[in-house]
Coordinates of N, CA and C in Angstrom, one line a residue:
M188 N 14.7 21.1 -22.3 CA 13.6 19.9 -21.8 C 14.3 18.5 -22.5
R189 N 15.1 18.6 -23.8 CA 15.6 17.2 -24.2 C 17.0 17.0 -23.2
K190 N 17.5 18.1 -22.8 CA 18.9 17.7 -21.7 C 18.1 16.9 -20.6
V191 N 17.1 17.5 -20.1 CA 16.4 16.9 -18.8 C 16.0 15.2 -19.1
I192 N 15.3 15.3 -20.5 CA 15.1 13.6 -20.8 C 16.1 12.8 -20.9
A193 N 17.0 13.3 -21.6 CA 18.6 12.5 -21.6 C 19.0 12.0 -20.7
L194 N 19.1 13.2 -19.7 CA 19.7 12.9 -18.1 C 18.9 11.6 -17.3
T195 N 17.6 12.0 -17.7 CA 16.6 11.1 -16.9 C 16.9 9.7 -17.5
G196 N 17.1 9.6 -18.7 CA 17.4 8.4 -19.4 C 18.8 7.8 -19.0
L197 N 19.6 8.5 -18.8 CA 21.1 8.3 -18.2 C 20.8 7.4 -16.8
M198 N 20.1 8.3 -15.8 CA 20.2 7.7 -14.7 C 19.4 6.7 -14.5
L199 N 18.4 6.5 -15.4 CA 17.8 5.2 -15.5 C 18.5 3.9 -15.5
L200 N 19.3 4.1 -16.6 CA 20.2 3.2 -17.2 C 21.0 3.0 -15.9
A201 N 21.7 3.8 -15.5 CA 22.7 3.7 -14.4 C 22.1 3.1 -13.1
G202 N 20.8 3.1 -12.9 CA 20.2 2.0 -12.0 C 19.3 2.7 -11.0
C203 N 19.1 3.9 -11.1 CA 18.3 4.5 -9.7 C 17.0 5.2 -10.4
G204 N 16.4 4.6 -11.5 CA 15.3 5.3 -12.0 C 13.8 4.7 -11.8
V205 N 13.8 4.5 -10.6 CA 12.4 4.1 -9.9 C 12.2 5.2 -8.8
T206 N 11.1 5.3 -8.4 CA 10.7 6.3 -7.4 C 10.6 5.7 -6.1
G207 N 11.2 4.2 -5.8 CA 11.3 3.9 -4.4 C 10.2 3.1 -3.8
T208 N 9.2 2.5 -4.6 CA 8.0 1.8 -4.0 C 8.8 0.5 -3.8
A209 N 8.5 0.0 -2.3 CA 9.3 -1.0 -2.0 C 8.7 -2.5 -2.5
S210 N 9.6 -3.5 -2.7 CA 9.3 -4.7 -3.0 C 8.6 -5.4 -2.0
K211 N 7.4 -6.3 -2.2 CA 6.9 -6.9 -1.1 C 7.5 -8.1 -0.4
S212 N 7.4 -8.4 0.8 CA 8.3 -9.5 1.3 C 7.3 -10.5 1.4
A213 N 7.9 -11.8 1.1 CA 6.9 -13.0 0.9 C 7.6 -14.0 2.0
Y214 N 6.6 -14.3 3.0 CA 6.9 -15.3 3.9 C 6.1 -16.5 4.1
P215 N 6.3 -17.7 3.1 CA 5.6 -18.7 3.0 C 5.2 -19.4 4.1
K216 N 4.0 -20.1 4.4 CA 3.6 -20.6 5.5 C 4.7 -21.9 6.3
L217 N 5.0 -21.9 7.1 CA 5.6 -22.9 7.8 C 5.1 -24.4 7.5
T218 N 6.1 -25.3 7.4 CA 5.7 -26.5 6.9 C 5.9 -27.5 8.3
N219 N 6.4 -27.0 9.4 CA 6.6 -28.0 10.4 C 5.2 -28.3 11.5
D220 N 5.3 -29.2 12.2 CA 4.1 -29.8 12.9 C 4.0 -28.8 14.2
I221 N 4.7 -28.1 14.5 CA 4.4 -27.3 15.7 C 3.5 -26.2 15.7
A222 N 2.6 -26.5 16.6 CA 1.4 -25.3 16.5 C 1.6 -24.1 17.2
L223 N 1.3 -23.0 16.8 CA 1.4 -21.4 17.5 C 0.2 -21.5 18.5
T224 N 0.5 -21.3 19.7 CA -0.6 -21.2 20.8 C -1.3 -19.9 20.5
K225 N -0.7 -18.8 19.9 CA -1.4 -17.7 20.2 C -1.0 -16.8 18.8
R226 N -1.8 -15.7 18.5 CA -1.8 -15.0 17.2 C -1.9 -13.6 17.5
V227 N -1.6 -12.7 16.8 CA -1.3 -11.3 17.0 C -2.5 -10.8 16.9
G228 N -3.0 -10.1 18.0 CA -4.5 -9.5 18.1 C -4.3 -8.0 17.6
N229 N -3.3 -7.2 17.9 CA -3.0 -6.0 17.3 C -1.6 -5.8 17.3
L230 N -1.3 -4.8 16.2 CA 0.2 -4.6 15.7 C 0.1 -3.2 15.5
T231 N 0.7 -2.2 16.3 CA 0.9 -0.9 15.9 C 2.4 -0.5 15.4
V232 N 2.4 0.4 14.7 CA 3.9 0.8 14.2 C 3.6 2.3 14.0
A233 N 4.6 2.9 15.2 CA 4.5 4.5 15.2 C 6.0 4.7 14.5
T234 N 6.3 6.2 14.1 CA 7.7 6.7 13.8 C 7.8 7.8 14.6
G235 N 9.2 7.8 14.7 CA 9.9 9.0 15.3 C 9.3 10.5 14.3
E236 N 9.7 11.6 14.9 CA 9.2 12.8 14.1 C 10.2 12.8 12.8
S237 N 11.5 12.5 13.1 CA 12.6 12.5 12.1 C 13.0 11.3 11.8
A238 N 12.0 10.1 11.6 CA 12.6 8.8 11.4 C 13.0 8.9 9.9
S239 N 12.2 9.5 9.1 CA 12.5 9.3 7.6 C 13.9 10.5 7.3
D240 N 15.2 9.6 6.8 CA 16.1 10.6 6.6 C 16.8 10.0 5.3
N241 N 16.4 11.0 4.2 CA 17.1 10.5 2.9 C 18.2 11.4 2.6
A242 N 19.2 11.0 1.7 CA 20.2 11.7 1.2 C 20.4 10.9 -0.2
S243 N 20.8 12.0 -1.2 CA 21.1 11.4 -2.3 C 22.2 12.2 -3.0
H244 N 23.2 11.3 -3.9 CA 24.1 12.1 -4.4 C 24.4 11.2 -5.8
G245 N 24.3 12.3 -7.0 CA 24.0 12.2 -8.5 C 23.1 11.4 -8.6
A246 N 21.9 11.5 -8.1 CA 20.5 10.7 -8.2 C 19.3 11.6 -7.7
F247 N 18.1 11.1 -8.1 CA 17.1 11.6 -7.9 C 16.7 11.3 -6.3
N248 N 16.2 12.2 -5.4 CA 16.2 11.9 -4.2 C 14.6 11.2 -4.0
W249 N 14.6 10.1 -4.3 CA 13.3 9.6 -4.1 C 13.3 8.6 -3.1
G250 N 12.0 7.8 -3.0 CA 11.9 6.7 -2.1 C 12.2 6.9 -0.2
A251 N 12.0 7.9 -0.1 CA 11.8 8.1 1.5 C 10.7 7.4 2.0
F252 N 11.1 7.0 3.0 CA 10.4 6.3 4.0 C 9.1 7.0 4.4
S253 N 7.8 6.4 4.0 CA 6.7 6.9 4.3 C 5.5 6.2 5.0
D254 N 4.1 6.8 4.9 CA 3.3 6.0 5.7 C 3.0 4.8 4.8
E255 N 3.3 4.5 3.7 CA 3.1 3.3 2.7 C 3.8 2.5 3.2
D256 N 5.0 2.6 3.7 CA 6.0 1.8 4.0 C 5.5 1.3 5.2
V257 N 5.1 2.1 6.3 CA 4.7 1.8 7.8 C 3.5 0.7 7.4
V258 N 2.7 0.8 6.5 CA 1.5 -0.1 6.5 C 2.1 -1.6 5.7
A259 N 3.1 -1.5 5.0 CA 3.8 -2.6 4.3 C 4.6 -3.3 5.3
I260 N 5.1 -2.9 6.2 CA 5.8 -3.5 7.3 C 4.8 -3.9 7.9
K261 N 3.9 -3.4 8.6 CA 2.7 -3.7 9.5 C 2.0 -5.1 8.9
T262 N 1.4 -4.7 7.8 CA 0.7 -6.1 7.1 C 1.7 -7.3 6.6
A263 N 2.9 -7.1 6.2 CA 4.0 -8.3 6.0 C 4.2 -9.0 7.3
A264 N 4.3 -8.3 8.5 CA 4.4 -9.1 9.9 C 3.3 -9.8 10.1
L265 N 2.2 -8.9 10.5 CA 0.6 -9.6 10.8 C 0.5 -10.9 9.8
D266 N 0.6 -10.9 8.5 CA 0.2 -11.9 7.6 C 1.4 -13.0 8.0
A267 N 2.5 -12.9 8.0 CA 3.4 -14.0 8.1 C 3.3 -14.6 9.3
I268 N 2.8 -13.9 10.7 CA 2.8 -14.7 12.0 C 1.2 -15.1 11.8
N269 N 0.2 -14.5 11.7 CA -1.1 -15.3 11.7 C -1.7 -16.1 10.6
N270 N -0.6 -16.2 9.8 CA -0.9 -17.4 8.5 C -0.4 -18.6 9.3
N271 N 0.5 -18.4 10.2 CA 0.9 -19.9 11.1 C 0.1 -20.1 12.3
A272 N -0.9 -19.2 12.5 CA -1.6 -19.2 13.8 C -3.1 -19.4 13.7
A273 N -3.4 -19.9 12.5 CA -5.1 -20.0 11.9 C -5.5 -20.5 13.1
A274 N -5.4 -21.7 13.6 CA -5.9 -22.4 14.7 C -6.1 -21.7 16.3
A275 N -4.9 -20.7 16.5 CA -4.7 -20.2 17.8 C -6.2 -19.3 18.3
K276 N -6.5 -19.4 19.6 CA -7.6 -18.7 19.9 C -7.2 -17.6 20.8
D277 N -6.1 -17.7 21.4 CA -5.4 -16.7 22.2 C -4.6 -15.6 21.6
S278 N -4.4 -14.6 22.1 CA -3.5 -13.7 21.2 C -2.7 -12.5 22.0
F279 N -1.6 -11.8 21.5 CA -0.9 -11.0 22.0 C -0.7 -9.9 20.9
N280 N -0.2 -8.8 21.5 CA 0.0 -7.6 20.7 C 1.4 -7.4 20.7
I281 N 1.8 -6.4 19.5 CA 3.0 -6.1 19.1 C 2.9 -4.4 19.0
H282 N 3.9 -4.0 19.9 CA 4.2 -2.6 19.5 C 5.4 -2.3 19.2
V283 N 5.5 -1.2 18.0 CA 6.7 -1.2 17.4 C 7.0 0.6 17.0
K284 N 8.3 1.0 17.4 CA 8.3 2.3 16.9 C 9.6 2.4 16.2
I285 N 9.7 2.9 15.1 CA 10.9 3.2 14.2 C 11.4 4.7 14.2
H286 N 12.6 4.7 15.1 CA 13.3 5.6 15.6 C 13.9 6.4 14.5
K287 N 14.3 5.7 13.4 CA 15.1 6.0 12.1 C 15.2 5.0 11.2
Y288 N 14.9 5.8 10.1 CA 14.9 4.8 8.8 C 15.5 5.8 7.5
A289 N 17.0 5.7 7.8 CA 17.9 6.4 6.8 C 18.1 5.9 5.7
Q290 N 18.3 6.6 4.8 CA 18.7 6.0 3.2 C 19.9 6.8 2.4
V291 N 20.9 6.4 2.0 CA 21.6 6.9 1.1 C 21.7 6.7 -0.2
I292 N 21.3 7.5 -1.3 CA 21.0 6.8 -2.4 C 22.4 7.6 -3.6
T293 N 22.6 6.6 -4.4 CA 23.5 7.3 -5.8 C 23.0 6.7 -6.7
N294 N 23.2 7.3 -8.2 CA 22.6 6.5 -9.3 C 23.1 5.0 -9.5
A295 N 24.0 4.7 -8.5 CA 24.3 3.5 -8.5 C 24.6 2.4 -7.6
S296 N 24.4 3.0 -6.5 CA 24.4 2.4 -5.0 C 23.4 2.9 -4.1
Y297 N 23.2 1.9 -2.9 CA 22.3 2.2 -1.8 C 22.6 1.8 -0.7
A298 N 22.4 2.6 0.5 CA 22.6 2.2 1.9 C 21.6 2.5 2.8
S299 N 21.2 1.7 3.7 CA 20.3 2.1 4.5 C 20.7 1.6 6.1
F300 N 19.6 2.3 6.9 CA 20.0 2.0 8.6 C 18.9 2.6 9.2
V301 N 18.4 1.5 9.9 CA 17.0 1.6 10.6 C 17.2 1.2 12.2
I302 N 16.5 2.1 13.1 CA 16.4 1.6 14.3 C 14.8 1.3 14.8
V303 N 14.8 0.1 15.2 CA 13.7 -0.4 15.5 C 13.3 -0.8 17.3
D304 N 12.7 0.1 17.8 CA 12.2 -0.3 19.2 C 10.9 -1.0 19.5
W305 N 11.0 -2.2 20.0 CA 9.7 -2.6 19.8 C 9.2 -3.7 21.2
C306 N 8.1 -4.1 21.4 CA 7.9 -5.2 22.5 C 6.7 -5.9 21.9
I307 N 6.7 -6.9 22.7 CA 5.4 -7.9 22.8 C 4.8 -7.8 24.2
E308 N 3.4 -7.7 24.2 CA 2.6 -7.2 25.2 C 1.6 -8.6 25.1
D309 N 1.6 -9.2 26.3 CA 0.6 -10.4 26.4 C -0.2 -10.1 27.9
D310 N -1.9 -9.8 27.4 CA -2.7 -9.4 28.6 C -2.1 -8.5 29.6
G311 N -1.4 -7.2 28.9 CA -0.8 -6.1 30.0 C 0.5 -6.5 30.5
V312 N 1.1 -7.4 29.9 CA 2.3 -7.8 30.5 C 3.3 -7.9 29.2
I313 N 4.4 -7.0 29.5 CA 5.6 -6.9 28.5 C 6.2 -8.2 28.8
V314 N 6.4 -9.0 27.7 CA 7.3 -10.2 27.7 C 8.4 -10.4 27.0
L315 N 8.7 -9.1 26.0 CA 9.7 -9.2 25.3 C 9.9 -7.6 25.0
D316 N 11.0 -7.0 25.2 CA 11.2 -5.6 24.9 C 12.6 -5.4 24.5
E317 N 12.9 -4.9 23.3 CA 14.0 -4.7 22.6 C 14.3 -3.8 21.8
V318 N 15.7 -3.4 21.3 CA 15.9 -2.4 20.2 C 16.7 -3.4 19.0
F319 N 16.6 -3.2 17.9 CA 17.5 -3.7 16.9 C 17.7 -2.9 15.9
Y320 N 18.5 -3.1 15.0 CA 19.1 -2.3 14.1 C 19.0 -3.1 12.6
A321 N 18.5 -2.7 11.7 CA 18.7 -3.3 10.2 C 19.2 -2.3 9.4
G322 N 20.0 -3.0 8.4 CA 20.8 -2.2 7.5 C 21.3 -3.0 6.4
H323 N 21.1 -2.3 5.3 CA 21.7 -3.0 3.7 C 22.3 -2.1 2.8
S324 N 23.2 -2.9 2.3 CA 24.0 -1.6 1.1 C 24.1 -2.7 0.0
D325 N 24.3 -2.1 -1.3 CA 24.5 -2.9 -2.4 C 24.1 -1.8 -3.6
E326 N 24.7 -2.5 -4.6 CA 24.7 -2.0 -5.7 C 23.1 -1.6 -6.3
L327 N 23.0 -0.6 -7.2 CA 21.5 -0.1 -7.7 C 22.0 -0.6 -9.3
H328 N 21.2 -1.3 -10.1 CA 21.2 -1.5 -11.3 C 19.9 -2.1 -12.1
L329 N 19.0 -1.4 -12.7 CA 17.8 -2.1 -13.2 C 18.0 -3.3 -14.0
L330 N 19.1 -3.4 -15.1 CA 19.2 -4.5 -16.0 C 19.5 -5.6 -15.0
K331 N 19.9 -5.5 -13.8 CA 20.6 -6.6 -12.9 C 19.1 -7.2 -11.8
G332 N 18.0 -6.2 -12.0 CA 17.1 -6.1 -11.2 C 17.2 -5.4 -9.9
K333 N 18.3 -4.8 -9.7 CA 18.5 -4.1 -8.4 C 17.9 -2.8 -8.6
S334 N 16.7 -2.4 -8.4 CA 16.2 -1.0 -8.1 C 16.3 -0.6 -7.0
L335 N 15.7 0.8 -6.6 CA 15.7 1.5 -5.6 C 14.3 0.7 -4.6
G336 N 13.5 0.3 -5.4 CA 12.3 -0.3 -4.8 C 13.0 -1.9 -4.3
W337 N 13.8 -2.6 -5.2 CA 14.0 -3.9 -4.7 C 15.1 -3.6 -3.4
A338 N 15.9 -2.6 -3.3 CA 16.7 -2.4 -2.2 C 16.1 -1.8 -1.1
K339 N 14.9 -1.1 -1.1 CA 14.0 -0.9 0.2 C 13.2 -2.1 0.4
G340 N 12.9 -3.0 -0.4 CA 12.1 -4.2 0.1 C 12.9 -5.1 1.0
V341 N 14.3 -4.9 0.6 CA 15.4 -5.9 1.3 C 15.6 -5.2 2.8
T342 N 15.4 -4.1 2.7 CA 15.6 -3.3 4.2 C 14.2 -3.6 4.8
H343 N 13.0 -3.4 4.6 CA 11.8 -3.8 5.1 C 11.9 -5.4 5.5
N344 N 12.2 -6.1 4.5 CA 12.1 -7.6 4.9 C 13.2 -7.9 6.5
A345 N 14.2 -7.1 6.3 CA 15.1 -7.5 7.5 C 14.2 -7.0 8.7
V346 N 13.6 -5.6 8.6 CA 12.7 -5.2 9.8 C 11.7 -6.3 10.1
V347 N 11.0 -6.9 9.0 CA 9.6 -7.6 9.4 C 10.2 -9.0 9.9
S348 N 11.4 -9.6 9.4 CA 11.9 -10.9 9.5 C 12.1 -10.9 11.1
R349 N 12.9 -9.9 11.7 CA 13.1 -10.0 13.2 C 11.9 -9.8 14.1
L350 N 10.8 -9.1 13.7 CA 9.3 -9.1 14.4 C 9.0 -10.6 14.4
V351 N 9.0 -10.9 13.0 CA 7.9 -12.2 13.0 C 8.8 -13.5 13.7
N352 N 10.3 -13.3 13.6 CA 11.0 -14.7 14.1 C 10.7 -14.6 15.6
Q353 N 10.8 -13.3 16.4 CA 10.5 -13.3 17.9 C 9.0 -13.7 18.1
A354 N 8.2 -13.0 17.5 CA 7.0 -13.3 17.7 C 6.4 -14.9 17.6
I355 N 7.0 -15.6 16.5 CA 6.8 -17.0 16.5 C 7.3 -17.8 17.5
S356 N 8.5 -17.4 18.1 CA 9.4 -18.1 18.8 C 8.4 -18.0 20.1
Y357 N 8.0 -16.9 20.3 CA 7.1 -16.7 21.6 C 5.9 -17.6 21.5
S358 N 5.4 -17.4 20.4 CA 4.0 -18.3 20.3 C 4.1 -19.5 20.4
S359 N 5.4 -20.2 20.0 CA 5.5 -21.7 20.1 C 6.2 -22.0 21.4
N360 N 6.0 -21.2 22.3 CA 6.9 -21.3 23.3 C 8.5 -21.8 23.0
K361 N 9.0 -21.0 22.2 CA 10.2 -20.9 21.8 C 10.7 -22.6 21.2
A362 N 9.7 -23.2 20.6 CA 10.0 -24.3 20.0 C 10.8 -24.0 18.6
I363 N 10.4 -22.8 18.0 CA 10.8 -22.3 16.8 C 11.6 -21.2 17.1
A364 N 12.9 -21.4 17.1 CA 14.1 -20.4 17.3 C 14.3 -19.2 16.2
K365 N 14.0 -19.9 14.8 CA 14.1 -18.5 13.7 C 13.4 -19.3 12.5
A366 N 12.3 -18.8 12.6 CA 11.4 -19.5 11.4 C 11.7 -19.2 9.9
Y367 N 12.2 -17.7 9.8 CA 12.5 -17.2 8.5 C 14.2 -16.9 8.7
P368 N 14.5 -16.9 7.1 CA 15.9 -16.1 7.4 C 16.0 -14.7 7.7
E369 N 17.1 -14.5 8.5 CA 17.1 -13.0 9.3 C 18.3 -12.6 8.8
N370 N 18.4 -11.6 7.7 CA 19.2 -10.9 7.1 C 19.5 -9.5 7.7
H371 N 20.7 -8.9 7.4 CA 21.0 -7.6 7.3 C 20.1 -7.0 8.7
V372 N 20.1 -7.8 10.0 CA 19.7 -7.5 11.1 C 20.9 -7.5 12.2
F373 N 20.9 -6.4 13.0 CA 22.3 -5.9 14.1 C 21.6 -5.9 15.2
E374 N 22.4 -6.9 16.3 CA 22.1 -6.5 17.6 C 22.4 -5.1 18.2
T375 N 23.5 -4.4 18.0 CA 23.7 -3.2 18.3 C 24.0 -2.4 17.1
A376 N 24.3 -0.8 17.4 CA 24.1 0.4 16.4 C 25.4 -0.1 16.0
D377 N 26.6 -0.3 17.0 CA 28.2 -0.1 16.2 C 28.2 -1.2 15.3
Q378 N 27.4 -2.6 15.5 CA 27.5 -3.5 14.4 C 27.4 -3.0 13.2
A379 N 26.0 -2.4 13.2 CA 25.3 -2.1 11.9 C 26.3 -0.8 11.4
V380 N 26.5 -0.1 12.0 CA 27.4 1.1 11.3 C 28.8 0.3 10.8
A381 N 29.2 -0.7 11.6 CA 30.7 -1.2 10.9 C 30.4 -1.9 9.6
A382 N 29.3 -2.4 9.6 CA 29.0 -3.5 8.2 C 28.6 -2.5 7.1
L383 N 28.1 -1.2 7.4 CA 27.6 -0.4 6.3 C 28.5 0.4 5.8
P384 N 28.7 0.9 4.6 CA 29.6 1.9 4.0 C 29.5 3.1 4.7
K385 N 31.0 3.7 4.8 CA 31.0 5.2 5.3 C 30.6 6.1 4.3
S386 N 30.7 5.9 3.2 CA 30.7 6.9 2.1 C 30.1 5.9 0.7
L387 N 29.3 6.8 -0.2 CA 28.6 6.2 -1.2 C 29.1 7.0 -2.8
T388 N 29.6 6.5 -3.6 CA 30.0 7.6 -4.6 C 29.1 7.1 -6.0
S389 N 28.5 8.2 -6.6 CA 27.7 8.2 -7.8 C 28.8 8.0 -8.9
V390 N 28.3 7.5 -10.1 CA 28.9 7.2 -11.1 C 28.8 8.2 -12.2
G391 N 29.7 9.0 -12.6 CA 29.8 9.8 -13.8 C 29.7 9.2 -15.2
A392 N 29.1 9.8 -16.2 CA 28.7 9.3 -17.6 C 28.4 10.4 -18.3
F393 N 28.8 10.3 -19.8 CA 28.6 11.2 -20.7 C 27.4 11.1 -21.4
G394 N 27.0 12.1 -21.8 CA 25.6 12.2 -22.6 C 25.6 12.8 -23.8
A395 N 24.8 12.9 -24.7 CA 24.4 13.8 -26.0 C 23.4 14.2 -26.0
V396 N 23.3 15.4 -26.4 CA 21.9 16.3 -26.5 C 22.3 17.5 -27.5
S397 N 21.4 17.7 -28.7 CA 21.5 18.6 -29.8 C 22.6 18.7 -30.5
G398 N 23.2 17.7 -30.8 CA 24.6 17.5 -31.5 C 25.9 17.9 -30.5
G399 N 25.4 18.2 -29.2 CA 26.6 18.3 -28.4 C 26.7 17.4 -27.4
F400 N 28.0 17.3 -26.4 CA 27.8 16.3 -25.2 C 28.2 16.9 -24.1
Y401 N 27.9 16.2 -23.1 CA 28.0 16.9 -21.6 C 28.1 15.7 -20.9
Y402 N 28.9 16.2 -19.6 CA 29.3 15.1 -18.7 C 28.8 15.4 -17.2
V403 N 28.0 14.5 -16.8 CA 27.7 14.3 -15.5 C 28.7 13.8 -14.3
G404 N 29.5 14.8 -13.6 CA 30.2 13.9 -12.8 C 29.8 13.2 -11.7
S405 N 30.8 12.4 -11.1 CA 30.5 11.7 -9.9 C 30.6 12.8 -8.7
S406 N 30.0 11.9 -7.8 CA 29.9 12.7 -6.6 C 29.9 11.8 -5.2
T407 N 30.5 12.1 -4.1 CA 30.6 11.0 -3.0 C 30.2 12.0 -1.9
G408 N 29.2 11.2 -1.3 CA 28.6 11.7 0.2 C 28.8 10.6 1.2
Q409 N 29.0 11.1 2.3 CA 29.4 10.4 3.7 C 27.7 10.0 4.2
T410 N 27.8 8.5 4.5 CA 26.8 8.0 5.0 C 26.1 8.4 6.5
D411 N 27.0 8.7 7.3 CA 27.1 9.4 8.5 C 26.0 8.8 9.4
F412 N 26.0 7.2 9.4 CA 25.0 6.7 10.2 C 25.3 6.4 11.4
Q413 N 26.6 6.6 12.1 CA 27.0 6.7 13.2 C 26.3 8.0 13.8
S414 N 26.1 9.1 13.4 CA 25.5 10.4 14.3 C 23.8 10.2 14.2
K415 N 23.5 9.1 13.2 CA 21.9 9.1 13.2 C 21.7 7.7 14.1
S416 N 22.4 7.1 15.0 CA 22.2 6.2 15.7 C 21.8 6.6 16.9
V417 N 21.6 7.9 17.4 CA 20.8 8.4 18.7 C 19.6 8.2 18.5
Y418 N 19.1 7.8 19.9 CA 17.5 7.8 20.0 C 17.3 7.8 21.5
E419 N 16.0 7.9 21.9 CA 15.4 7.6 23.3 C 14.5 6.5 23.0
K420 N 15.1 5.4 24.0 CA 14.2 4.3 23.9 C 12.8 4.6 24.6
V421 N 12.2 4.0 24.3 CA 10.5 4.0 24.5 C 10.5 3.1 26.1
D422 N 9.8 3.9 26.8 CA 9.3 3.1 28.2 C 8.2 2.3 27.8
W423 N 8.0 1.3 27.5 CA 6.8 0.5 26.7 C 5.9 0.4 28.2
A424 N 6.3 0.1 29.3 CA 5.5 -0.2 30.2 C 4.8 1.3 30.7
K425 N 5.5 2.2 30.7 CA 5.0 3.4 30.8 C 3.7 4.0 29.9
Q426 N 4.2 3.8 28.5 CA 3.4 4.1 27.4 C 2.0 3.3 27.4
L427 N 2.3 2.1 27.4 CA 1.0 1.1 27.6 C 0.1 1.6 28.4
K428 N 0.9 1.6 29.9 CA -0.2 2.0 30.7 C -0.9 3.7 30.7
A429 N -0.3 4.1 30.4 CA -0.8 5.5 29.8 C -2.1 5.8 28.8
Q430 N -1.9 4.3 28.0 CA -3.1 4.4 27.0 C -4.6 4.0 27.1

């Protein structure tokens, strides 16, 4: 038991000692005078059967994409858009499907790869239909504020920022092209995969317990994001008609 506790402490100090609850995205109200003509009436977020895809190397396999993350993404997007459309009387709907939310975690690093398929539907007409990709990689280190929850929050923010910016552009009749910073967002899977690491390596470290010493060796794992970029595009017109 003491060895387990010591090992847990070691991994905490290495930077991956959190369960992966994502930090919340913040979108301050816009200060420009351009009024949004419409607000979001309904925003749905669905996930593919194998959307959550976690791999870990030399770390606890925590923080898999969950229903809690779906709610966080949905709430952040709704709030960011509608807080800027308080006076709008008309509305449109947003429909999202997350085909893949892959994460690779070590005790010192993180990488994510997300496929988002979505549309804006206004009075039964699809006015925007696209697939985009989000991906983020960085070190993990609690003493620097870079926890697993922080890393997931950055990934969430990438997804939300794209939805929000496109929705606000539509609601402002394209008067606002990019309302908020849009980082870690890619137009194609090739762009996303090229920007992300092909592998991650955990950090080996020594520890002591019961008067003895032990060593936790490093390990390397492939991110394999290219093979995870396959999906079946949603036919939004067909799906919405069937609802």
